[in-house]
PDB file of C-alpha atoms in Angstrom:
ATOM      1  CA  MET E   1       0.032   0.099  -0.225  1.00  0.00           C
ATOM      2  CA  ASP E   2       2.269   2.489  -1.257  1.00  0.00           C
ATOM      3  CA  GLY E   3       2.281   6.260  -2.137  1.00  0.00           C
ATOM      4  CA  ASN E   4       0.902   7.599   1.188  1.00  0.00           C
ATOM      5  CA  GLY E   5       3.766  10.350   1.819  1.00  0.00           C
ATOM      6  CA  ARG E   6       3.732  11.446  -1.614  1.00  0.00           C
ATOM      7  CA  TRP E   7       0.084  11.948  -1.939  1.00  0.00           C
ATOM      8  CA  ALA E   8       0.280  14.006   1.616  1.00  0.00           C
ATOM      9  CA  THR E   9       3.346  16.083   0.293  1.00  0.00           C
ATOM     10  CA  ALA E  10       1.473  16.715  -3.363  1.00  0.00           C
ATOM     11  CA  ARG E  11      -1.200  18.657  -0.717  1.00  0.00           C
ATOM     12  CA  GLY E  12       1.022  20.291   1.482  1.00  0.00           C
ATOM     13  CA  LEU E  13       0.516  18.198   4.353  1.00  0.00           C
ATOM     14  CA  PRO E  14       2.435  16.251   6.957  1.00  0.00           C
ATOM     15  CA  ARG E  15       3.380  12.671   5.547  1.00  0.00           C
ATOM     16  CA  ILE E  16       1.059  11.626   8.501  1.00  0.00           C
ATOM     17  CA  LYS E  17      -1.857  12.642   7.182  1.00  0.00           C
ATOM     18  CA  GLY E  18      -1.108  10.611   4.074  1.00  0.00           C
ATOM     19  CA  HIS E  19      -0.930   7.707   6.578  1.00  0.00           C
ATOM     20  CA  GLU E  20      -4.313   8.215   7.813  1.00  0.00           C
ATOM     21  CA  ALA E  21      -5.771   8.852   4.051  1.00  0.00           C
ATOM     22  CA  GLY E  22      -4.579   5.453   2.995  1.00  0.00           C
ATOM     23  CA  VAL E  23      -5.929   3.961   6.616  1.00  0.00           C
ATOM     24  CA  ARG E  24      -9.304   5.184   5.456  1.00  0.00           C
ATOM     25  CA  ALA E  25      -8.666   3.459   1.906  1.00  0.00           C
ATOM     26  CA  VAL E  26      -8.223   0.276   3.692  1.00  0.00           C
ATOM     27  CA  ARG E  27     -12.237   0.136   4.262  1.00  0.00           C
ATOM     28  CA  SER E  28     -13.116   0.788   0.589  1.00  0.00           C
ATOM     29  CA  VAL E  29     -10.596  -2.234  -0.450  1.00  0.00           C
ATOM     30  CA  LEU E  30     -12.302  -4.989   2.298  1.00  0.00           C
ATOM     31  CA  ASP E  31     -15.347  -4.396   1.287  1.00  0.00           C
ATOM     32  CA  ALA E  32     -14.755  -4.631  -2.253  1.00  0.00           C
ATOM     33  CA  ALA E  33     -12.742  -7.943  -1.673  1.00  0.00           C
ATOM     34  CA  LEU E  34     -15.265  -9.302   0.033  1.00  0.00           C
ATOM     35  CA  ASP E  35     -18.218  -8.556  -2.509  1.00  0.00           C
ATOM     36  CA  GLU E  36     -16.246 -10.303  -5.199  1.00  0.00           C
ATOM     37  CA  GLY E  37     -15.666 -13.333  -3.117  1.00  0.00           C
ATOM     38  CA  VAL E  38     -11.611 -13.034  -2.367  1.00  0.00           C
ATOM     39  CA  GLY E  39     -10.633 -15.697   0.303  1.00  0.00           C
ATOM     40  CA  HIS E  40      -7.744 -13.796   1.691  1.00  0.00           C
ATOM     41  CA  LEU E  41      -6.192 -10.477   1.571  1.00  0.00           C
ATOM     42  CA  SER E  42      -2.964  -9.465   2.686  1.00  0.00           C
ATOM     43  CA  LEU E  43      -2.110  -6.043   3.411  1.00  0.00           C
ATOM     44  CA  PHE E  44       1.756  -4.680   3.928  1.00  0.00           C
ATOM     45  CA  VAL E  45       1.062  -2.318   6.412  1.00  0.00           C
ATOM     46  CA  PHE E  46       4.823  -1.765   7.744  1.00  0.00           C
ATOM     47  CA  SER E  47       8.232  -3.582   6.813  1.00  0.00           C
ATOM     48  CA  THR E  48      11.013  -4.172   8.616  1.00  0.00           C
ATOM     49  CA  GLU E  49      12.883  -1.851   6.627  1.00  0.00           C
ATOM     50  CA  ASN E  50      10.479   1.032   7.801  1.00  0.00           C
ATOM     51  CA  TRP E  51      12.067   1.217  11.010  1.00  0.00           C
ATOM     52  CA  ARG E  52      14.532   3.314   9.142  1.00  0.00           C
ATOM     53  CA  ARG E  53      11.952   6.501   8.867  1.00  0.00           C
ATOM     54  CA  PRO E  54      11.831   9.611  11.110  1.00  0.00           C
ATOM     55  CA  GLU E  55      11.034   8.151  14.826  1.00  0.00           C
ATOM     56  CA  ALA E  56       7.891  10.781  15.129  1.00  0.00           C
ATOM     57  CA  GLU E  57       6.428   8.804  11.474  1.00  0.00           C
ATOM     58  CA  VAL E  58       7.294   5.569  13.077  1.00  0.00           C
ATOM     59  CA  VAL E  59       4.939   6.528  16.069  1.00  0.00           C
ATOM     60  CA  GLY E  60       2.542   7.842  14.611  1.00  0.00           C
ATOM     61  CA  LEU E  61       2.266   4.910  12.174  1.00  0.00           C
ATOM     62  CA  MET E  62       1.985   2.358  14.847  1.00  0.00           C
ATOM     63  CA  GLN E  63      -0.784   4.177  16.358  1.00  0.00           C
ATOM     64  CA  LEU E  64      -2.777   4.222  12.975  1.00  0.00           C
ATOM     65  CA  ALA E  65      -2.041   0.257  12.581  1.00  0.00           C
ATOM     66  CA  ALA E  66      -3.764  -0.291  16.177  1.00  0.00           C
ATOM     67  CA  ASP E  67      -6.452   2.147  15.179  1.00  0.00           C
ATOM     68  CA  SER E  68      -6.829   0.333  11.489  1.00  0.00           C
ATOM     69  CA  ILE E  69      -6.481  -3.339  13.506  1.00  0.00           C
ATOM     70  CA  ARG E  70      -9.663  -2.252  15.518  1.00  0.00           C
ATOM     71  CA  SER E  71     -11.539  -0.676  12.572  1.00  0.00           C
ATOM     72  CA  VAL E  72     -11.137  -4.163  10.216  1.00  0.00           C
ATOM     73  CA  ALA E  73     -12.017  -6.417  13.551  1.00  0.00           C
ATOM     74  CA  ASP E  74     -15.287  -4.416  13.089  1.00  0.00           C
ATOM     75  CA  TYR E  75     -16.255  -6.473  10.322  1.00  0.00           C
ATOM     76  CA  THR E  76     -16.843  -9.895  12.486  1.00  0.00           C
ATOM     77  CA  ASP E  77     -20.401  -9.507  11.133  1.00  0.00           C
ATOM     78  CA  ARG E  78     -19.362  -9.982   7.474  1.00  0.00           C
ATOM     79  CA  GLY E  79     -17.489 -13.338   8.433  1.00  0.00           C
ATOM     80  CA  LEU E  80     -13.883 -11.505   8.066  1.00  0.00           C
ATOM     81  CA  ARG E  81     -10.959 -13.016   9.924  1.00  0.00           C
ATOM     82  CA  LEU E  82      -7.578 -11.003  11.044  1.00  0.00           C
ATOM     83  CA  ARG E  83      -4.228 -12.623  11.094  1.00  0.00           C
ATOM     84  CA  TRP E  84      -0.827 -11.372  11.902  1.00  0.00           C
ATOM     85  CA  CYS E  85       2.338 -11.991  10.113  1.00  0.00           C
ATOM     86  CA  GLY E  86       5.223 -10.454  11.523  1.00  0.00           C
ATOM     87  CA  ALA E  87       7.820 -10.465  14.128  1.00  0.00           C
ATOM     88  CA  GLN E  88       6.717  -8.806  17.937  1.00  0.00           C
ATOM     89  CA  GLU E  89      10.496  -7.646  18.441  1.00  0.00           C
ATOM     90  CA  GLY E  90      10.159  -3.774  18.580  1.00  0.00           C
ATOM     91  CA  LEU E  91       6.456  -3.323  18.288  1.00  0.00           C
ATOM     92  CA  ALA E  92       4.835  -1.593  20.610  1.00  0.00           C
ATOM     93  CA  PRO E  93       3.013  -3.566  23.573  1.00  0.00           C
ATOM     94  CA  HIS E  94      -0.387  -1.335  22.689  1.00  0.00           C
ATOM     95  CA  VAL E  95       0.207  -2.824  19.125  1.00  0.00           C
ATOM     96  CA  VAL E  96       0.369  -5.993  19.941  1.00  0.00           C
ATOM     97  CA  GLU E  97      -2.394  -6.040  22.525  1.00  0.00           C
ATOM     98  CA  ALA E  98      -4.559  -4.978  19.603  1.00  0.00           C
ATOM     99  CA  LEU E  99      -2.809  -7.497  17.027  1.00  0.00           C
ATOM    100  CA  GLY E 100      -3.968 -10.000  19.779  1.00  0.00           C
ATOM    101  CA  GLU E 101      -7.763  -9.026  20.623  1.00  0.00           C
ATOM    102  CA  ALA E 102      -8.503  -8.570  16.790  1.00  0.00           C
ATOM    103  CA  GLU E 103      -7.288 -12.160  16.088  1.00  0.00           C
ATOM    104  CA  LEU E 104      -9.168 -13.817  19.083  1.00  0.00           C
ATOM    105  CA  ARG E 105     -12.291 -11.417  18.444  1.00  0.00           C
ATOM    106  CA  THR E 106     -12.244 -12.529  14.330  1.00  0.00           C
ATOM    107  CA  ARG E 107     -11.109 -15.897  14.728  1.00  0.00           C
ATOM    108  CA  HIS E 108     -14.436 -17.647  13.685  1.00  0.00           C
ATOM    109  CA  GLY E 109     -14.848 -15.476  10.477  1.00  0.00           C
ATOM    110  CA  ARG E 110     -14.843 -17.482   7.381  1.00  0.00           C
ATOM    111  CA  SER E 111     -15.946 -15.126   4.673  1.00  0.00           C
ATOM    112  CA  MET E 112     -12.450 -13.478   4.349  1.00  0.00           C
ATOM    113  CA  THR E 113      -8.992 -13.597   5.788  1.00  0.00           C
ATOM    114  CA  VAL E 114      -7.097 -10.040   6.268  1.00  0.00           C
ATOM    115  CA  VAL E 115      -3.543 -10.642   6.815  1.00  0.00           C
ATOM    116  CA  PHE E 116      -2.072  -7.897   8.876  1.00  0.00           C
ATOM    117  CA  CYS E 117       2.134  -8.143   7.572  1.00  0.00           C
ATOM    118  CA  LEU E 118       3.213  -5.663  10.369  1.00  0.00           C
ATOM    119  CA  ASN E 119       6.987  -5.459  11.245  1.00  0.00           C
ATOM    120  CA  TYR E 120       7.363  -8.100   8.332  1.00  0.00           C
ATOM    121  CA  GLY E 121      10.341  -8.895   5.818  1.00  0.00           C
ATOM    122  CA  GLY E 122      10.174 -11.483   3.364  1.00  0.00           C
ATOM    123  CA  ARG E 123      14.127 -12.010   3.873  1.00  0.00           C
ATOM    124  CA  ALA E 124      13.691 -12.551   7.676  1.00  0.00           C
ATOM    125  CA  GLU E 125      10.834 -15.062   7.488  1.00  0.00           C
ATOM    126  CA  ILE E 126      12.789 -17.274   4.869  1.00  0.00           C
ATOM    127  CA  THR E 127      15.858 -17.000   7.432  1.00  0.00           C
ATOM    128  CA  LYS E 128      14.213 -18.078  10.552  1.00  0.00           C
ATOM    129  CA  ALA E 129      12.683 -20.722   8.749  1.00  0.00           C
ATOM    130  CA  ALA E 130      15.835 -21.906   7.555  1.00  0.00           C
ATOM    131  CA  ALA E 131      16.830 -21.482  11.153  1.00  0.00           C
ATOM    132  CA  ALA E 132      14.102 -23.662  12.669  1.00  0.00           C
ATOM    133  CA  LEU E 133      15.030 -26.502   9.976  1.00  0.00           C
ATOM    134  CA  ALA E 134      18.519 -26.413  11.078  1.00  0.00           C
ATOM    135  CA  ARG E 135      17.497 -26.688  14.805  1.00  0.00           C
ATOM    136  CA  ALA E 136      15.677 -29.386  13.790  1.00  0.00           C
ATOM    137  CA  THR E 137      18.115 -31.188  11.748  1.00  0.00           C
ATOM    138  CA  LEU E 138      20.998 -30.709  14.492  1.00  0.00           C
ATOM    139  CA  ALA E 139      18.671 -32.263  17.226  1.00  0.00           C
ATOM    140  CA  GLY E 140      18.364 -35.376  15.156  1.00  0.00           C
ATOM    141  CA  GLN E 141      14.479 -34.655  14.387  1.00  0.00           C
ATOM    142  CA  LEU E 142      15.050 -34.051  10.476  1.00  0.00           C
ATOM    143  CA  GLU E 143      16.858 -35.583   8.002  1.00  0.00           C
ATOM    144  CA  PRO E 144      18.580 -33.166   5.642  1.00  0.00           C
ATOM    145  CA  ASP E 145      17.274 -34.818   2.431  1.00  0.00           C
ATOM    146  CA  ALA E 146      14.242 -34.809   3.726  1.00  0.00           C
ATOM    147  CA  VAL E 147      14.009 -31.127   3.326  1.00  0.00           C
ATOM    148  CA  ASP E 148      11.796 -30.160   0.198  1.00  0.00           C
ATOM    149  CA  GLU E 149       9.345 -27.135  -0.545  1.00  0.00           C
ATOM    150  CA  GLN E 150       6.479 -28.458   1.357  1.00  0.00           C
ATOM    151  CA  VAL E 151       8.516 -29.247   4.295  1.00  0.00           C
ATOM    152  CA  PHE E 152      10.199 -25.648   4.431  1.00  0.00           C
ATOM    153  CA  ALA E 153       7.037 -23.792   3.929  1.00  0.00           C
ATOM    154  CA  ARG E 154       5.584 -25.527   6.953  1.00  0.00           C
ATOM    155  CA  HIS E 155       8.156 -23.313   9.045  1.00  0.00           C
ATOM    156  CA  LEU E 156       6.787 -20.203   7.512  1.00  0.00           C
ATOM    157  CA  LEU E 157       5.119 -17.589   9.878  1.00  0.00           C
ATOM    158  CA  LEU E 158       1.668 -18.768   8.473  1.00  0.00           C
ATOM    159  CA  PRO E 159       1.960 -21.830   6.922  1.00  0.00           C
ATOM    160  CA  ASP E 160      -1.520 -22.653   6.243  1.00  0.00           C
ATOM    161  CA  LEU E 161      -2.345 -19.792   4.176  1.00  0.00           C
ATOM    162  CA  PRO E 162      -2.098 -20.183   0.189  1.00  0.00           C
ATOM    163  CA  ASP E 163       0.153 -18.738  -2.158  1.00  0.00           C
ATOM    164  CA  VAL E 164      -0.463 -15.349  -3.654  1.00  0.00           C
ATOM    165  CA  ASP E 165      -2.292 -15.567  -6.908  1.00  0.00           C
ATOM    166  CA  MET E 166      -2.407 -11.673  -7.760  1.00  0.00           C
ATOM    167  CA  LEU E 167      -0.026  -9.136  -5.790  1.00  0.00           C
ATOM    168  CA  VAL E 168      -0.679  -5.416  -6.436  1.00  0.00           C
ATOM    169  CA  ARG E 169       1.456  -2.310  -5.901  1.00  0.00           C
ATOM    170  CA  THR E 170       0.620   0.898  -5.708  1.00  0.00           C
ATOM    171  CA  SER E 171       1.776   4.359  -6.388  1.00  0.00           C
ATOM    172  CA  GLY E 172       4.128   3.262  -9.985  1.00  0.00           C
ATOM    173  CA  GLU E 173       6.889   1.361  -8.128  1.00  0.00           C
ATOM    174  CA  GLN E 174       7.694  -1.537  -9.769  1.00  0.00           C
ATOM    175  CA  ARG E 175       9.188  -3.900  -7.195  1.00  0.00           C
ATOM    176  CA  ILE E 176       8.197  -6.003  -4.526  1.00  0.00           C
ATOM    177  CA  SER E 177      10.292  -4.444  -1.470  1.00  0.00           C
ATOM    178  CA  ASN E 178      10.591  -7.896   0.452  1.00  0.00           C
ATOM    179  CA  PHE E 179       6.988  -8.922   0.448  1.00  0.00           C
ATOM    180  CA  LEU E 180       5.886 -12.414   0.821  1.00  0.00           C
ATOM    181  CA  LEU E 181       8.747 -13.356  -1.316  1.00  0.00           C
ATOM    182  CA  TRP E 182       8.425 -17.277  -1.111  1.00  0.00           C
ATOM    183  CA  GLN E 183       4.557 -17.282  -1.321  1.00  0.00           C
ATOM    184  CA  SER E 184       4.934 -14.937  -4.299  1.00  0.00           C
ATOM    185  CA  ALA E 185       6.629 -17.454  -6.396  1.00  0.00           C
ATOM    186  CA  TYR E 186       3.793 -17.252  -9.255  1.00  0.00           C
ATOM    187  CA  ALA E 187       1.649 -14.194  -7.915  1.00  0.00           C
ATOM    188  CA  GLU E 188       0.473 -12.372 -11.194  1.00  0.00           C
ATOM    189  CA  PHE E 189       1.787  -8.771 -10.172  1.00  0.00           C
ATOM    190  CA  PHE E 190      -0.350  -5.554 -10.972  1.00  0.00           C
ATOM    191  CA  PHE E 191       1.532  -2.190 -10.696  1.00  0.00           C
ATOM    192  CA  VAL E 192      -0.771   0.624 -10.896  1.00  0.00           C
ATOM    193  CA  GLU E 193      -0.005   4.750 -11.004  1.00  0.00           C
ATOM    194  CA  THR E 194      -2.642   5.309  -8.247  1.00  0.00           C
ATOM    195  CA  LEU E 195      -1.328   6.363  -4.840  1.00  0.00           C
ATOM    196  CA  TRP E 196      -2.897   4.283  -2.201  1.00  0.00           C
ATOM    197  CA  PRO E 197      -5.163   7.040  -0.725  1.00  0.00           C
ATOM    198  CA  ASP E 198      -6.741   7.335  -4.061  1.00  0.00           C
ATOM    199  CA  PHE E 199      -7.033   3.651  -4.392  1.00  0.00           C
ATOM    200  CA  THR E 200     -10.350   2.465  -4.605  1.00  0.00           C
ATOM    201  CA  GLY E 201     -12.507  -0.403  -4.521  1.00  0.00           C
ATOM    202  CA  ASP E 202     -13.655  -0.192  -7.812  1.00  0.00           C
ATOM    203  CA  GLN E 203     -10.056  -0.377  -8.834  1.00  0.00           C
ATOM    204  CA  LEU E 204      -9.535  -3.368  -7.186  1.00  0.00           C
ATOM    205  CA  ARG E 205     -12.771  -4.911  -9.078  1.00  0.00           C
ATOM    206  CA  LEU E 206     -11.004  -4.197 -12.275  1.00  0.00           C
ATOM    207  CA  LEU E 207      -8.106  -5.483 -11.615  1.00  0.00           C
ATOM    208  CA  ILE E 208      -9.751  -8.546 -10.263  1.00  0.00           C
ATOM    209  CA  GLN E 209     -11.249  -9.022 -13.782  1.00  0.00           C
ATOM    210  CA  ALA E 210      -7.853  -8.414 -15.331  1.00  0.00           C
ATOM    211  CA  PHE E 211      -6.538 -11.327 -13.379  1.00  0.00           C
ATOM    212  CA  SER E 212      -9.385 -13.588 -14.313  1.00  0.00           C
ATOM    213  CA  ALA E 213      -7.904 -12.926 -18.073  1.00  0.00           C
ATOM    214  CA  ARG E 214      -4.476 -14.112 -17.859  1.00  0.00           C
ATOM    215  CA  LYS E 215      -3.233 -17.765 -18.384  1.00  0.00           C
ATOM    216  CA  ARG E 216      -1.288 -19.013 -15.579  1.00  0.00           C
ATOM    217  CA  ARG E 217       0.587 -22.386 -16.454  1.00  0.00           C
ATOM    218  CA  PHE E 218       2.957 -22.307 -13.482  1.00  0.00           C
ATOM    219  CA  GLY E 219       5.769 -23.678 -15.998  1.00  0.00           C
ATOM    220  CA  ALA E 220       3.859 -25.856 -18.034  1.00  0.00           C
ATOM    221  CA  VAL E 221       3.553 -26.024 -21.689  1.00  0.00           C
ATOM    222  CA  PRO E 222      -0.030 -24.619 -22.283  1.00  0.00           C
ATOM    223  CA  GLU E 223      -2.777 -27.168 -23.295  1.00  0.00           C
ATOM    224  CA  ALA E 224      -3.594 -27.561 -27.021  1.00  0.00           C
ATOM    225  CA  PRO E 225      -6.905 -25.915 -28.458  1.00  0.00           C
TER     226      PRO E 225
END
């Protein structure tokens, strides 16, 4: 969800105002995703690299994250389930508390799972999985030759979630910035110019239509007509 800062700067506003506008955009996207029958929606809320930003901005982002978590939890009547993917280290206690409360409150949701990737980094996730496999091998619990993609994937942060089918990045940047690297191996990428605060549910619907028209072969030869 990129472009909040640029959105604010273009309007002569503090960057935090862009992040506030970005939070409001989330609800439009959630509504559209639910209407379209999307089963899983992952939101890159705060990366492990975002700690490099000015302290005041980070503090503001953490408060907005907590507010967003509580806002998403209000969708329990529509069957939404919220889950957290990321590291606890460094997060303020009130943010961790908000995440835990929201996960508990929405645990019975079955319509759509929303994953908050907060304090998340794809390389860090893969590194932790590799370390866990190494410890299991040293302890004699796992043979090295038994490690395949399925075994490795079981050591990811949320191993029960499906791989990414469709990855959208706003603001015109054409990179995925350490987001769900393992899970996005065969994702269809959509890079759009719209800054995140201006991104709407209607735009998501159009992207879903474009996604449905793409031919996904996963390395196989296309079938003959």
